[in-house]
Amino acid sequence: MTLDRRTLIGSLATMGALSPFLALESAMAQVTADPAAKAADAHMKLMSVPGLVMHGNEQVVMLLYPGFTALDLVGPHYFFASMMGARVHLVSTGADLAPVPSDLGLAIQPTMTLAQAPRDPTVVFVPGGTTGTLDAAEDPALRRYLRDASARAQTVVSVCTGALVLGAAGLLRGRRATSHWVARDTLAHFGATPVDARVVTDGKIVTGAGVSAGLDLGVAMVAQLRGRPYAEAIMLQAEYHPEPPFPGGTPTTTPAPIAGPMRDMFAPFVDRALRLPVDP
Amino acid sequence: MTLDRRTLIGSLATMGALSPFLALESAMAQVTADPAAKAADAHMKLMSVPGLVMHGNEQVVMLLYPGFTALDLVGPHYFFASMMGARVHLVSTGADLAPVPSDLGLAIQPTMTLAQAPRDPTVVFVPGGTTGTLDAAEDPALRRYLRDASARAQTVVSVCTGALVLGAAGLLRGRRATSHWVARDTLAHFGATPVDARVVTDGKIVTGAGVSAGLDLGVAMVAQLRGRPYAEAIMLQAEYHPEPPFPGGTPTTTPAPIAGPMRDMFAPFVDRALRLPVDP
């Protein structure tokens, strides 16, 4: 009798009949007698991976203003906040700690106001949006904070149209930068050279393309701050191997009857962006 | 003299000297004398795209519990909330409307409590997390709401380990489903057949893989609710053509010295997941 349990399970599995049971066996194999000890041992093993900087003390300032796009911010936040030891501050441009509403009605609770924000952050991050972003770019207190903090920050970061706020603060002059495809060419208004890329690094300025580019930028930022192995660990934790169900996401890969009107819908945004102030 | 302005600009552009000025010209070309009229016209054009359902009245319930992973929820939220006419409710499992903290310290303001949530939503959505998700799966009131609402909902959706909450509510029995790679095999504990895919649809149950899979799931959900052209429009708005800076994001594409310990770090989570209750 050679048909032991494993052989039986194997032959039934090829029939697709036992997959839930095999999966359960696989899940249970992950757990030893002492799961906590296994986890602690794993932590030590990760710490010994060459090039992986497990602990740090970065101060990351992520700005919240009314009408920001939540996904612009929450993508990078996942990566920043997953770095052990990093402190991520959600900084409201408002006068108090009231939740700040996004353009799509999702409000996030700030952890401090602009007046309380660190003057020497490791990273300053500005999300994008539409009307709210243009209002933010016209806010002298925000632009003053950005100019001041960026003088000492290691990296100044934007996703999407957040680049326009950096531009209005005079931080993109002479830089290569990117933004949401709708607004990319307006970066020239701020003295920047627009680049069609997912993430653009020029000195201490790191800019991302529209909305979802914040995830690619998040990975790139962790690699910059903690080394590529740490970024690979967080990518795995985020299960970041994207597979959009069908092509699209750029003006050239979207059917023209959709891409054309989508661009035109933002004409009022572009019109106003081109009239934003630009600090010296 | 054949060197007109366009020729001059063209030849200088090949030298890379004038790209900011060309970009500005391009940006200004987007704006007509009346940007608002252009946008209104674009809206009409989009409405005439075959298969694009511009207006709807979906009721989308997105659950918030302490310790949820913000990116699990904010990815799909972007897509749901971008559907014109859809009402997205951020529903706290708590007793009041206090902001609900995520596992990484980002708190989102709910718009209603579970007691106030619609009993007949179009979509019910559950995000994942780690310890907080296991606590949520052990919350009888949440499981009761899910069982009740799912009887009438068009679609019941999870991202990441949110699938374990659906499983505990007895909603995955006999279904094909996915979850975060760490937890995928535990779905068998709930009577499901685990599937290694980015998004799995089985009847009215739609489950997504870990964290970042919420964006792929968001696109798929818009396509289901409003047709593929609308999903293509929102993909373009989100500039969703992801380009991770290097490979990774799965146990097999991550270097083994990182992937192994990362799996082991979640042994306590898997251990507890396999002891969750499963409603009949």
Coordinates of C-alpha atoms in Angstrom, one line a residue:
Chain A
M1 CA 0.0 0.0 0.0
T2 CA 1.9 3.0 -1.3
L3 CA -1.0 5.4 -1.2
D4 CA -0.1 7.5 1.9
R5 CA -2.0 10.6 2.9
R6 CA 0.3 13.0 1.0
T7 CA -0.1 11.0 -2.3
L8 CA -3.8 10.9 -1.8
I9 CA -4.0 14.6 -1.2
G10 CA -1.7 15.3 -4.2
S11 CA -3.8 13.2 -6.6
L12 CA -7.1 14.7 -5.4
A13 CA -5.5 18.2 -5.6
T14 CA -4.9 17.8 -9.4
M15 CA -8.7 17.3 -9.6
G16 CA -9.2 20.6 -7.9
A17 CA -11.3 18.9 -5.3
L18 CA -9.2 19.5 -2.2
S19 CA -7.8 23.0 -2.6
P20 CA -9.5 24.5 0.5
F21 CA -8.0 21.7 2.6
L22 CA -4.6 22.0 1.1
A23 CA -4.7 25.7 1.7
L24 CA -5.6 25.3 5.3
E25 CA -2.7 22.8 5.7
S26 CA -0.4 25.4 4.1
A27 CA -1.7 28.2 6.4
M28 CA -1.3 26.0 9.5
A29 CA 2.3 25.2 8.4
Q30 CA 3.1 28.9 8.8
V31 CA 2.4 28.7 12.5
T32 CA 4.9 27.1 14.8
A33 CA 4.3 26.1 18.4
D34 CA 5.3 29.7 19.3
P35 CA 4.2 32.2 16.6
A36 CA 5.5 35.1 18.7
A37 CA 9.0 33.6 18.9
K38 CA 8.9 33.0 15.2
A39 CA 8.0 36.6 14.5
A40 CA 10.8 37.9 16.8
D41 CA 13.3 35.7 15.1
A42 CA 12.1 37.0 11.7
H43 CA 12.7 40.6 12.9
M44 CA 16.3 39.7 13.8
K45 CA 16.8 38.0 10.4
L46 CA 15.5 41.1 8.5
M47 CA 17.8 43.4 10.5
S48 CA 20.8 41.4 9.2
V49 CA 19.9 41.8 5.5
P50 CA 22.8 43.8 4.0
G51 CA 21.7 47.3 3.0
L52 CA 18.5 47.2 5.0
V53 CA 18.3 50.1 7.5
M54 CA 15.6 48.9 9.9
H55 CA 15.6 51.8 12.3
G56 CA 15.6 55.6 11.7
N57 CA 14.2 58.8 13.1
E58 CA 13.0 60.7 10.0
Q59 CA 10.5 63.5 10.6
V60 CA 8.0 63.5 7.7
V61 CA 5.7 66.4 7.3
M62 CA 2.6 65.6 5.2
L63 CA 0.4 68.7 4.5
L64 CA -3.3 68.6 4.6
Y65 CA -5.4 71.4 3.1
P66 CA -9.1 71.5 2.2
G67 CA -9.8 69.8 -1.1
F68 CA -6.6 67.7 -1.2
T69 CA -6.9 64.4 -3.0
A70 CA -6.8 61.7 -0.2
L71 CA -5.2 59.0 -2.4
D72 CA -2.3 61.4 -3.3
L73 CA -1.4 61.4 0.4
V74 CA -2.4 58.0 1.7
G75 CA -0.3 56.2 -0.9
P76 CA 3.0 57.7 0.2
H77 CA 1.8 57.8 3.8
Y78 CA 1.7 53.9 3.8
F79 CA 5.3 53.8 2.8
F80 CA 6.6 56.6 5.0
A81 CA 4.7 55.3 8.1
S82 CA 5.9 51.7 7.6
M83 CA 9.5 52.8 8.2
M84 CA 10.2 51.9 11.8
G85 CA 11.1 54.9 13.9
A86 CA 10.0 57.5 11.4
R87 CA 7.5 60.1 12.7
V88 CA 4.9 61.1 10.2
H89 CA 3.1 64.4 11.0
L90 CA -0.2 65.2 9.3
V91 CA -0.1 69.0 9.3
S92 CA -3.2 71.0 8.7
T93 CA -3.0 74.4 7.0
G94 CA -6.1 75.3 9.1
A95 CA -6.1 77.1 12.4
D96 CA -7.0 74.0 14.5
L97 CA -7.0 70.2 14.5
A98 CA -10.4 69.8 12.8
P99 CA -10.5 67.0 10.2
V100 CA -9.5 68.2 6.8
P101 CA -11.9 67.3 4.0
S102 CA -10.6 65.9 0.7
D103 CA -11.9 66.7 -2.7
L104 CA -14.0 63.5 -2.6
G105 CA -15.4 64.0 0.9
L106 CA -13.0 61.9 3.0
A107 CA -11.7 63.9 5.9
I108 CA -8.4 63.1 7.7
Q109 CA -7.6 64.1 11.2
P110 CA -4.4 66.2 11.4
T111 CA -1.9 65.6 14.1
M112 CA -0.7 69.3 14.3
T113 CA -1.1 72.7 12.7
L114 CA 1.3 74.5 10.4
A115 CA 2.3 76.7 13.3
Q116 CA 3.3 73.6 15.3
A117 CA 5.1 71.8 12.4
P118 CA 8.8 71.0 12.7
R119 CA 11.0 73.6 11.1
D120 CA 13.6 71.0 10.1
P121 CA 11.7 68.0 8.8
T122 CA 13.6 65.3 6.9
V123 CA 10.8 65.2 4.3
V124 CA 8.1 67.7 3.4
F125 CA 5.3 66.3 1.3
V126 CA 2.5 68.2 -0.6
P127 CA -0.5 66.3 -2.1
G128 CA -2.4 67.5 -5.1
G129 CA -6.1 68.2 -5.8
T130 CA -8.0 70.6 -8.0
T131 CA -9.5 73.9 -6.7
G132 CA -8.3 73.3 -3.2
T133 CA -4.7 73.0 -4.5
L134 CA -4.9 76.3 -6.3
D135 CA -6.2 77.9 -3.1
A136 CA -3.4 76.3 -1.2
A137 CA -0.9 77.6 -3.7
E138 CA -2.3 81.1 -3.0
D139 CA -1.8 80.7 0.7
P140 CA 1.2 82.9 1.8
A141 CA 1.6 81.1 5.1
L142 CA 1.9 77.7 3.5
R143 CA 4.3 79.0 0.8
R144 CA 6.4 80.6 3.6
Y145 CA 6.5 77.4 5.6
L146 CA 7.5 75.4 2.4
R147 CA 10.3 77.9 1.5
D148 CA 11.6 77.9 5.1
A149 CA 11.4 74.1 5.7
S150 CA 12.8 73.2 2.3
A151 CA 16.0 75.1 3.1
R152 CA 16.8 72.5 5.7
A153 CA 14.8 69.4 4.6
Q154 CA 16.6 66.5 3.0
T155 CA 13.8 66.0 0.5
V156 CA 10.8 68.1 -0.7
V157 CA 8.1 65.9 -2.3
S158 CA 4.9 66.4 -4.2
V159 CA 2.4 64.0 -5.9
C160 CA 0.0 65.1 -8.6
T161 CA -0.8 68.8 -8.7
G162 CA 0.9 69.3 -5.4
A163 CA 3.8 70.3 -7.6
L164 CA 2.0 73.5 -8.4
V165 CA 2.2 74.5 -4.7
L166 CA 5.9 73.8 -4.7
G167 CA 6.1 75.9 -7.9
A168 CA 4.2 78.8 -6.4
A169 CA 6.6 78.7 -3.4
G170 CA 9.4 79.2 -6.0
L171 CA 10.9 75.8 -5.3
L172 CA 10.8 74.4 -8.9
R173 CA 12.7 77.2 -10.6
G174 CA 15.3 75.6 -12.9
R175 CA 14.3 72.1 -11.8
R176 CA 13.1 69.1 -13.8
A177 CA 9.7 68.1 -12.4
T178 CA 6.4 66.2 -13.1
S179 CA 2.8 66.5 -12.1
H180 CA -0.6 65.2 -13.1
W181 CA -0.7 64.9 -16.9
V182 CA -3.4 67.6 -17.0
A183 CA -1.1 70.1 -15.2
R184 CA 2.4 68.9 -16.3
D185 CA 3.0 71.6 -18.9
T186 CA 1.9 74.3 -16.5
L187 CA 5.1 73.6 -14.5
A188 CA 6.9 75.8 -17.0
H189 CA 5.0 78.8 -15.6
F190 CA 7.0 78.2 -12.4
G191 CA 10.3 78.0 -14.3
A192 CA 10.5 74.2 -14.2
T193 CA 11.2 71.8 -17.1
P194 CA 8.2 69.4 -17.2
V195 CA 9.1 65.7 -17.5
D196 CA 6.7 63.0 -18.5
A197 CA 7.8 60.4 -15.9
R198 CA 6.2 58.6 -12.9
V199 CA 8.7 60.0 -10.4
V200 CA 11.3 62.8 -11.1
T201 CA 14.2 63.5 -8.8
D202 CA 16.2 66.7 -9.3
G203 CA 18.4 67.4 -6.3
K204 CA 16.3 67.5 -3.2
I205 CA 13.0 67.9 -5.2
V206 CA 11.1 64.7 -5.8
T207 CA 7.8 65.0 -7.8
G208 CA 5.3 62.3 -8.7
A209 CA 2.8 62.2 -11.6
G210 CA -1.0 62.0 -10.9
V211 CA -2.7 60.5 -7.9
S212 CA -1.7 56.8 -8.1
A213 CA 1.9 57.7 -8.8
G214 CA 2.2 58.3 -5.0
L215 CA 2.7 54.5 -4.6
D216 CA 5.6 54.4 -7.0
L217 CA 7.0 57.5 -5.3
G218 CA 6.5 55.9 -1.9
V219 CA 8.6 52.9 -2.9
A220 CA 11.3 55.3 -4.3
M221 CA 11.3 57.4 -1.1
V222 CA 11.8 54.3 1.2
A223 CA 14.6 53.1 -1.1
Q224 CA 16.2 56.6 -0.8
L225 CA 15.8 56.8 3.0
R226 CA 16.3 53.2 4.1
G227 CA 17.9 51.3 1.2
R228 CA 16.3 49.2 -1.5
P229 CA 15.9 46.0 0.7
Y230 CA 13.7 47.9 3.1
A231 CA 11.7 49.2 0.2
E232 CA 11.3 45.7 -1.1
A233 CA 10.1 44.6 2.3
I234 CA 7.4 47.3 2.4
M235 CA 6.4 46.6 -1.3
L236 CA 5.9 43.0 -0.3
Q237 CA 3.8 44.1 2.8
A238 CA 1.8 46.3 0.5
E239 CA 1.6 43.5 -2.1
Y240 CA 2.6 46.1 -4.6
H241 CA 2.6 44.3 -8.0
P242 CA -0.1 46.3 -9.7
E243 CA -2.3 44.7 -12.4
P244 CA -4.9 47.1 -13.7
P245 CA -7.7 45.0 -15.3
F246 CA -7.3 46.8 -18.6
P247 CA -4.9 49.3 -20.3
G248 CA -5.3 53.0 -19.7
G249 CA -4.2 55.7 -17.2
T250 CA -2.5 58.0 -19.7
P251 CA -3.8 60.3 -22.5
T252 CA -2.2 58.0 -25.1
T253 CA -3.5 54.7 -23.8
T254 CA -7.0 55.9 -23.2
P255 CA -9.5 55.9 -26.1
A256 CA -9.5 59.4 -27.7
P257 CA -13.3 60.0 -27.2
I258 CA -12.6 59.8 -23.5
A259 CA -9.1 61.3 -23.2
G260 CA -10.0 64.4 -25.2
P261 CA -13.0 65.5 -23.1
M262 CA -11.2 64.5 -19.9
R263 CA -8.5 67.0 -20.7
D264 CA -10.9 69.7 -21.7
M265 CA -12.8 69.3 -18.4
F266 CA -9.7 70.6 -16.6
A267 CA -9.4 73.7 -18.8
P268 CA -10.6 76.0 -16.0
F269 CA -8.0 74.4 -13.7
V270 CA -5.2 74.9 -16.1
D271 CA -6.3 78.5 -16.8
R272 CA -6.1 79.4 -13.1
A273 CA -2.9 77.5 -12.6
L274 CA -1.2 79.6 -15.2
R275 CA -2.1 82.7 -13.2
L276 CA -0.7 81.5 -9.9
P277 CA 1.9 83.7 -8.1
V278 CA 5.5 82.5 -8.2
D279 CA 7.6 83.4 -5.2
P280 CA 11.1 84.7 -5.9
Chain B
M1 CA 14.4 83.9 -44.8
T2 CA 12.6 80.6 -44.0
L3 CA 13.5 80.5 -40.3
D4 CA 10.1 81.4 -38.8
R5 CA 9.3 81.2 -35.1
R6 CA 8.1 77.6 -35.2
T7 CA 11.2 76.4 -37.0
L8 CA 13.4 78.3 -34.5
I9 CA 11.6 76.8 -31.6
G10 CA 11.7 73.4 -33.1
S11 CA 15.4 73.5 -33.7
L12 CA 16.2 74.9 -30.3
A13 CA 13.9 72.3 -28.7
T14 CA 16.0 69.5 -30.1
M15 CA 18.9 71.1 -28.1
G16 CA 16.7 70.8 -25.0
A17 CA 17.1 74.5 -24.4
L18 CA 13.5 75.6 -24.7
S19 CA 11.5 72.9 -23.2
P20 CA 10.0 75.0 -20.5
F21 CA 8.8 77.5 -23.0
L22 CA 7.3 74.9 -25.3
A23 CA 5.6 73.3 -22.4
L24 CA 4.1 76.7 -21.4
E25 CA 2.8 77.2 -25.0
S26 CA 1.3 73.7 -24.8
A27 CA -0.4 74.4 -21.5
M28 CA -1.8 77.7 -22.7
A29 CA -3.1 75.9 -25.8
Q30 CA -5.3 73.9 -23.5
V31 CA -7.2 77.0 -22.4
T32 CA -9.6 78.7 -24.8
A33 CA -11.1 82.1 -24.3
D34 CA -13.8 80.5 -22.1
P35 CA -12.4 77.5 -20.1
A36 CA -15.7 77.0 -18.3
A37 CA -17.6 76.6 -21.6
K38 CA -14.9 74.2 -22.8
A39 CA -15.3 72.1 -19.7
A40 CA -19.1 72.0 -20.0
D41 CA -18.9 71.0 -23.6
A42 CA -16.4 68.2 -22.6
H43 CA -18.9 66.9 -20.0
M44 CA -21.6 66.6 -22.8
K45 CA -19.1 64.8 -25.0
L46 CA -18.3 62.3 -22.3
M47 CA -22.0 61.6 -21.7
S48 CA -22.3 60.6 -25.3
V49 CA -19.6 58.0 -25.2
P50 CA -21.3 54.6 -25.9
G51 CA -21.4 52.4 -22.8
L52 CA -20.4 55.2 -20.4
V53 CA -23.0 55.6 -17.6
M54 CA -22.3 59.1 -16.3
H55 CA -24.9 59.3 -13.6
G56 CA -26.0 56.8 -11.0
N57 CA -27.3 56.6 -7.4
E58 CA -25.2 53.8 -5.8
Q59 CA -25.0 53.7 -2.0
V60 CA -21.5 52.5 -1.1
V61 CA -20.9 51.6 2.6
M62 CA -17.2 51.6 3.4
L63 CA -16.5 50.3 6.9
L64 CA -14.0 51.9 9.3
Y65 CA -12.8 50.0 12.4
P66 CA -9.8 50.8 14.7
G67 CA -6.6 49.5 13.1
F68 CA -7.8 49.3 9.5
T69 CA -5.2 49.9 6.8
A70 CA -6.0 53.3 5.3
L71 CA -4.6 52.6 1.9
D72 CA -6.9 49.5 1.7
L73 CA -9.8 51.8 1.9
V74 CA -8.6 55.0 0.2
G75 CA -7.6 53.3 -3.0
P76 CA -11.2 52.0 -3.7
H77 CA -12.7 55.1 -2.2
Y78 CA -11.1 57.2 -4.9
F79 CA -12.8 55.1 -7.6
F80 CA -16.2 54.8 -5.9
A81 CA -16.4 58.5 -4.9
S82 CA -15.4 59.6 -8.5
M83 CA -18.6 58.0 -9.8
M84 CA -21.0 61.0 -10.3
G85 CA -24.1 60.6 -8.2
A86 CA -22.8 57.7 -6.0
R87 CA -23.1 58.3 -2.3
V88 CA -20.1 56.9 -0.3
H89 CA -20.7 56.4 3.4
L90 CA -17.8 56.0 5.7
V91 CA -19.3 53.9 8.5
S92 CA -17.7 53.6 11.9
T93 CA -18.0 50.4 13.9
G94 CA -17.7 52.7 17.0
A95 CA -20.4 54.3 19.0
D96 CA -19.9 57.8 17.7
L97 CA -18.4 59.8 14.9
A98 CA -14.9 60.1 16.4
P99 CA -12.2 59.8 13.8
V100 CA -11.1 56.1 13.4
P101 CA -7.4 55.5 13.6
S102 CA -5.7 53.3 11.1
D103 CA -2.9 50.8 11.9
L104 CA -0.4 53.4 10.8
G105 CA -1.8 56.3 12.8
L106 CA -3.9 58.0 10.1
A107 CA -7.4 58.7 11.4
I108 CA -10.4 59.1 9.1
Q109 CA -13.6 60.9 10.0
P110 CA -16.7 58.6 9.6
T111 CA -19.9 60.0 8.1
M112 CA -22.2 57.7 10.1
T113 CA -22.2 54.8 12.6
L114 CA -23.1 51.2 11.9
A115 CA -26.5 51.8 13.5
Q116 CA -27.2 54.6 11.0
A117 CA -25.9 52.7 8.0
P118 CA -28.2 51.9 5.1
R119 CA -29.7 48.4 5.3
D120 CA -29.8 48.0 1.5
P121 CA -26.5 49.4 0.2
T122 CA -25.4 48.8 -3.4
V123 CA -21.9 47.9 -2.3
V124 CA -20.5 47.0 1.2
F125 CA -16.8 47.3 1.5
V126 CA -14.4 46.0 4.2
P127 CA -10.8 47.0 4.4
G128 CA -8.0 44.9 5.9
G129 CA -5.4 45.4 8.6
T130 CA -3.7 43.2 11.2
T131 CA -4.8 43.0 14.9
G132 CA -7.6 45.5 14.4
T133 CA -9.0 43.3 11.6
L134 CA -9.1 40.2 13.8
D135 CA -10.8 42.3 16.5
A136 CA -13.3 43.5 13.9
A137 CA -13.9 39.8 12.8
E138 CA -14.8 39.0 16.4
D139 CA -17.3 41.9 16.6
P140 CA -20.8 40.3 16.5
A141 CA -22.5 43.6 15.7
L142 CA -20.3 44.1 12.6
R143 CA -20.8 40.5 11.5
R144 CA -24.6 40.9 12.0
Y145 CA -24.6 44.0 9.8
L146 CA -22.6 42.3 7.1
R147 CA -24.8 39.3 7.0
D148 CA -27.9 41.4 6.9
A149 CA -26.8 44.0 4.3
S150 CA -25.1 41.4 2.1
A151 CA -28.5 39.7 1.6
R152 CA -29.7 42.7 -0.3
A153 CA -26.4 44.3 -1.5
Q154 CA -25.5 44.0 -5.2
T155 CA -21.8 43.5 -4.3
V156 CA -19.9 42.6 -1.1
V157 CA -16.3 43.7 -1.3
S158 CA -13.1 43.3 0.6
V159 CA -9.4 44.3 0.1
C160 CA -6.5 42.6 1.9
T161 CA -7.3 40.8 5.1
G162 CA -10.8 42.4 5.1
A163 CA -11.7 39.1 3.5
L164 CA -11.3 37.5 7.0
V165 CA -14.1 39.7 8.3
L166 CA -16.3 38.5 5.4
G167 CA -15.2 35.0 6.2
A168 CA -16.0 35.3 9.9
A169 CA -19.5 36.5 8.9
G170 CA -20.0 33.3 7.0
L171 CA -20.0 35.1 3.6
L172 CA -17.2 33.2 1.9
R173 CA -18.4 29.7 2.4
G174 CA -18.1 27.8 -0.9
R175 CA -16.7 30.9 -2.6
R176 CA -13.5 31.5 -4.5
A177 CA -11.7 34.4 -2.8
T178 CA -8.4 36.2 -2.3
S179 CA -6.7 38.2 0.5
H180 CA -3.3 39.5 1.4
W181 CA -0.7 36.9 0.5
V182 CA 0.1 36.3 4.2
A183 CA -3.5 35.4 4.9
R184 CA -4.7 33.9 1.6
D185 CA -4.5 30.3 2.7
T186 CA -6.4 31.0 5.9
L187 CA -9.5 31.6 3.8
A188 CA -9.9 27.9 3.8
H189 CA -10.7 28.1 7.5
F190 CA -13.9 30.0 6.4
G191 CA -14.8 27.4 3.8
A192 CA -13.5 29.4 0.9
T193 CA -11.2 28.3 -1.9
P194 CA -8.2 30.7 -1.9
V195 CA -7.2 32.1 -5.3
D196 CA -3.9 33.8 -6.0
A197 CA -5.2 36.7 -8.1
R198 CA -5.3 40.5 -7.8
V199 CA -9.1 40.6 -7.8
V200 CA -11.5 37.6 -7.5
T201 CA -15.2 37.8 -8.4
D202 CA -17.5 34.9 -7.3
G203 CA -21.1 35.9 -7.6
K204 CA -21.7 39.0 -5.5
I205 CA -18.5 38.6 -3.6
V206 CA -15.5 40.6 -4.9
T207 CA -12.2 40.2 -3.0
G208 CA -8.9 41.9 -3.6
A209 CA -5.3 40.9 -2.7
G210 CA -3.2 42.9 -0.3
V211 CA -3.4 46.7 0.3
S212 CA -2.4 48.1 -3.1
A213 CA -4.8 45.7 -4.9
G214 CA -7.5 48.1 -3.9
L215 CA -6.7 50.3 -6.9
D216 CA -7.1 47.4 -9.3
L217 CA -10.3 46.4 -7.5
G218 CA -11.5 50.0 -7.7
V219 CA -11.1 50.1 -11.5
A220 CA -12.9 46.7 -11.7
M221 CA -15.8 47.9 -9.5
V222 CA -16.3 51.1 -11.6
A223 CA -16.3 49.0 -14.8
Q224 CA -19.0 46.7 -13.2
L225 CA -21.2 49.5 -11.9
R226 CA -20.8 52.1 -14.7
G227 CA -19.2 50.3 -17.7
R228 CA -15.6 50.1 -18.9
P229 CA -15.5 53.6 -20.5
Y230 CA -16.3 55.3 -17.2
A231 CA -13.6 53.2 -15.5
E232 CA -11.2 54.3 -18.3
A233 CA -12.1 57.9 -17.6
I234 CA -11.4 57.5 -13.8
M235 CA -8.2 55.5 -14.5
L236 CA -7.0 58.5 -16.6
Q237 CA -8.0 60.9 -13.9
A238 CA -6.1 58.8 -11.4
E239 CA -3.2 58.5 -13.9
Y240 CA -3.3 54.8 -13.1
H241 CA -0.5 53.3 -15.2
P242 CA 1.6 52.1 -12.3
E243 CA 5.4 51.7 -12.7
P244 CA 7.1 50.4 -9.5
P245 CA 10.7 51.5 -9.6
F246 CA 11.9 47.9 -9.3
P247 CA 10.4 44.4 -9.2
G248 CA 8.8 43.0 -6.1
G249 CA 5.5 42.9 -4.3
T250 CA 5.0 39.1 -4.2
P251 CA 6.8 36.4 -2.2
T252 CA 8.3 35.0 -5.4
T253 CA 9.5 38.3 -6.8
T254 CA 11.0 39.5 -3.5
P255 CA 14.6 38.3 -2.5
A256 CA 14.2 35.2 -0.3
P257 CA 16.1 36.7 2.7
I258 CA 13.4 39.4 2.8
A259 CA 10.3 37.4 1.8
G260 CA 11.0 34.6 4.3
P261 CA 11.2 36.7 7.4
M262 CA 8.4 38.9 6.2
R263 CA 6.1 35.9 6.1
D264 CA 7.3 34.7 9.5
M265 CA 6.6 38.1 11.1
F266 CA 2.9 37.5 10.5
A267 CA 2.9 34.0 12.2
P268 CA 1.0 35.4 15.2
F269 CA -1.6 37.0 12.9
V270 CA -2.1 33.7 10.9
D271 CA -2.3 31.8 14.2
R272 CA -5.1 33.9 15.5
A273 CA -6.9 34.1 12.1
L274 CA -7.2 30.3 12.1
R275 CA -9.0 30.5 15.4
L276 CA -11.6 33.1 14.3
P277 CA -15.3 32.2 14.6
V278 CA -17.2 31.4 11.5
D279 CA -20.9 32.3 11.4
P280 CA -23.3 29.7 10.0

